[in-house]
């Protein structure tokens, strides 16, 4: 439940302070993090880590 509260708080901050430029940045960082987590045990891992 706390993860959803964090997302809700972050969205509330962006709306209240008009910081909508943060949304694409957070989305890209989240997607890159998920890519690393989900490909960690696969055969694609060495190719993913060479990108970074």
mmCIF file of C-alpha atoms in Angstrom:
data_model
loop_
_atom_site.group_PDB
_atom_site.id
_atom_site.type_symbol
_atom_site.label_atom_id
_atom_site.label_comp_id
_atom_site.label_asym_id
_atom_site.label_seq_id
_atom_site.Cartn_x
_atom_site.Cartn_y
_atom_site.Cartn_z
ATOM 1 C CA UNK A 1 0.000 0.000 0.000
ATOM 2 C CA UNK A 2 2.869 2.391 0.701
ATOM 3 C CA UNK A 3 4.099 2.143 -2.905
ATOM 4 C CA UNK A 4 0.762 3.406 -4.166
ATOM 5 C CA UNK A 5 0.834 6.205 -1.607
ATOM 6 C CA UNK A 6 4.256 7.242 -2.872
ATOM 7 C CA UNK A 7 2.994 7.401 -6.458
ATOM 8 C CA UNK A 8 -0.084 9.335 -5.350
ATOM 9 C CA UNK A 9 2.043 11.798 -3.359
ATOM 10 C CA UNK A 10 4.401 12.286 -6.298
ATOM 11 C CA UNK A 11 1.501 12.945 -8.665
ATOM 12 C CA UNK A 12 -0.027 15.396 -6.171
ATOM 13 C CA UNK A 13 3.288 17.234 -5.939
ATOM 14 C CA UNK A 14 3.609 17.508 -9.719
ATOM 15 C CA UNK A 15 0.040 18.805 -10.113
ATOM 16 C CA UNK A 16 0.243 21.269 -7.232
ATOM 17 C CA UNK A 17 3.625 22.725 -8.210
ATOM 18 C CA UNK A 18 3.059 22.506 -11.981
ATOM 19 C CA UNK A 19 6.121 20.278 -12.429
ATOM 20 C CA UNK A 20 4.754 18.235 -15.328
ATOM 21 C CA UNK A 21 8.216 18.073 -16.925
ATOM 22 C CA UNK A 22 9.115 15.538 -14.216
ATOM 23 C CA UNK A 23 6.631 12.939 -15.497
ATOM 24 C CA UNK A 24 8.598 11.827 -18.604
ATOM 25 C CA UNK A 25 11.802 11.742 -16.573
ATOM 26 C CA UNK A 26 10.276 9.537 -13.887
ATOM 27 C CA UNK A 27 8.664 7.321 -16.520
ATOM 28 C CA UNK A 28 11.961 6.724 -18.333
ATOM 29 C CA UNK A 29 13.817 6.023 -15.082
ATOM 30 C CA UNK A 30 11.117 3.565 -14.026
ATOM 31 C CA UNK A 31 11.191 1.767 -17.376
ATOM 32 C CA UNK A 32 14.993 1.488 -17.314
ATOM 33 C CA UNK A 33 14.846 0.124 -13.769
ATOM 34 C CA UNK A 34 12.239 -2.456 -14.755
ATOM 35 C CA UNK A 35 14.309 -3.441 -17.786
ATOM 36 C CA UNK A 36 17.317 -4.130 -15.587
ATOM 37 C CA UNK A 37 15.285 -6.063 -13.008
ATOM 38 C CA UNK A 38 13.435 -8.267 -15.490
ATOM 39 C CA UNK A 39 16.428 -9.080 -17.697
ATOM 40 C CA UNK A 40 18.742 -9.797 -14.784
ATOM 41 C CA UNK A 41 18.449 -13.572 -14.985
ATOM 42 C CA UNK A 42 18.049 -13.925 -18.723
ATOM 43 C CA UNK A 43 20.447 -14.456 -21.597
ATOM 44 C CA UNK A 44 19.937 -10.808 -22.574
ATOM 45 C CA UNK A 45 21.596 -9.511 -19.415
ATOM 46 C CA UNK A 46 25.127 -9.111 -20.875
ATOM 47 C CA UNK A 47 23.733 -7.088 -23.788
ATOM 48 C CA UNK A 48 21.630 -4.872 -21.544
ATOM 49 C CA UNK A 49 24.556 -4.082 -19.247
ATOM 50 C CA UNK A 50 26.757 -3.039 -22.164
ATOM 51 C CA UNK A 51 24.288 -0.249 -22.909
ATOM 52 C CA UNK A 52 24.981 1.307 -19.527
#
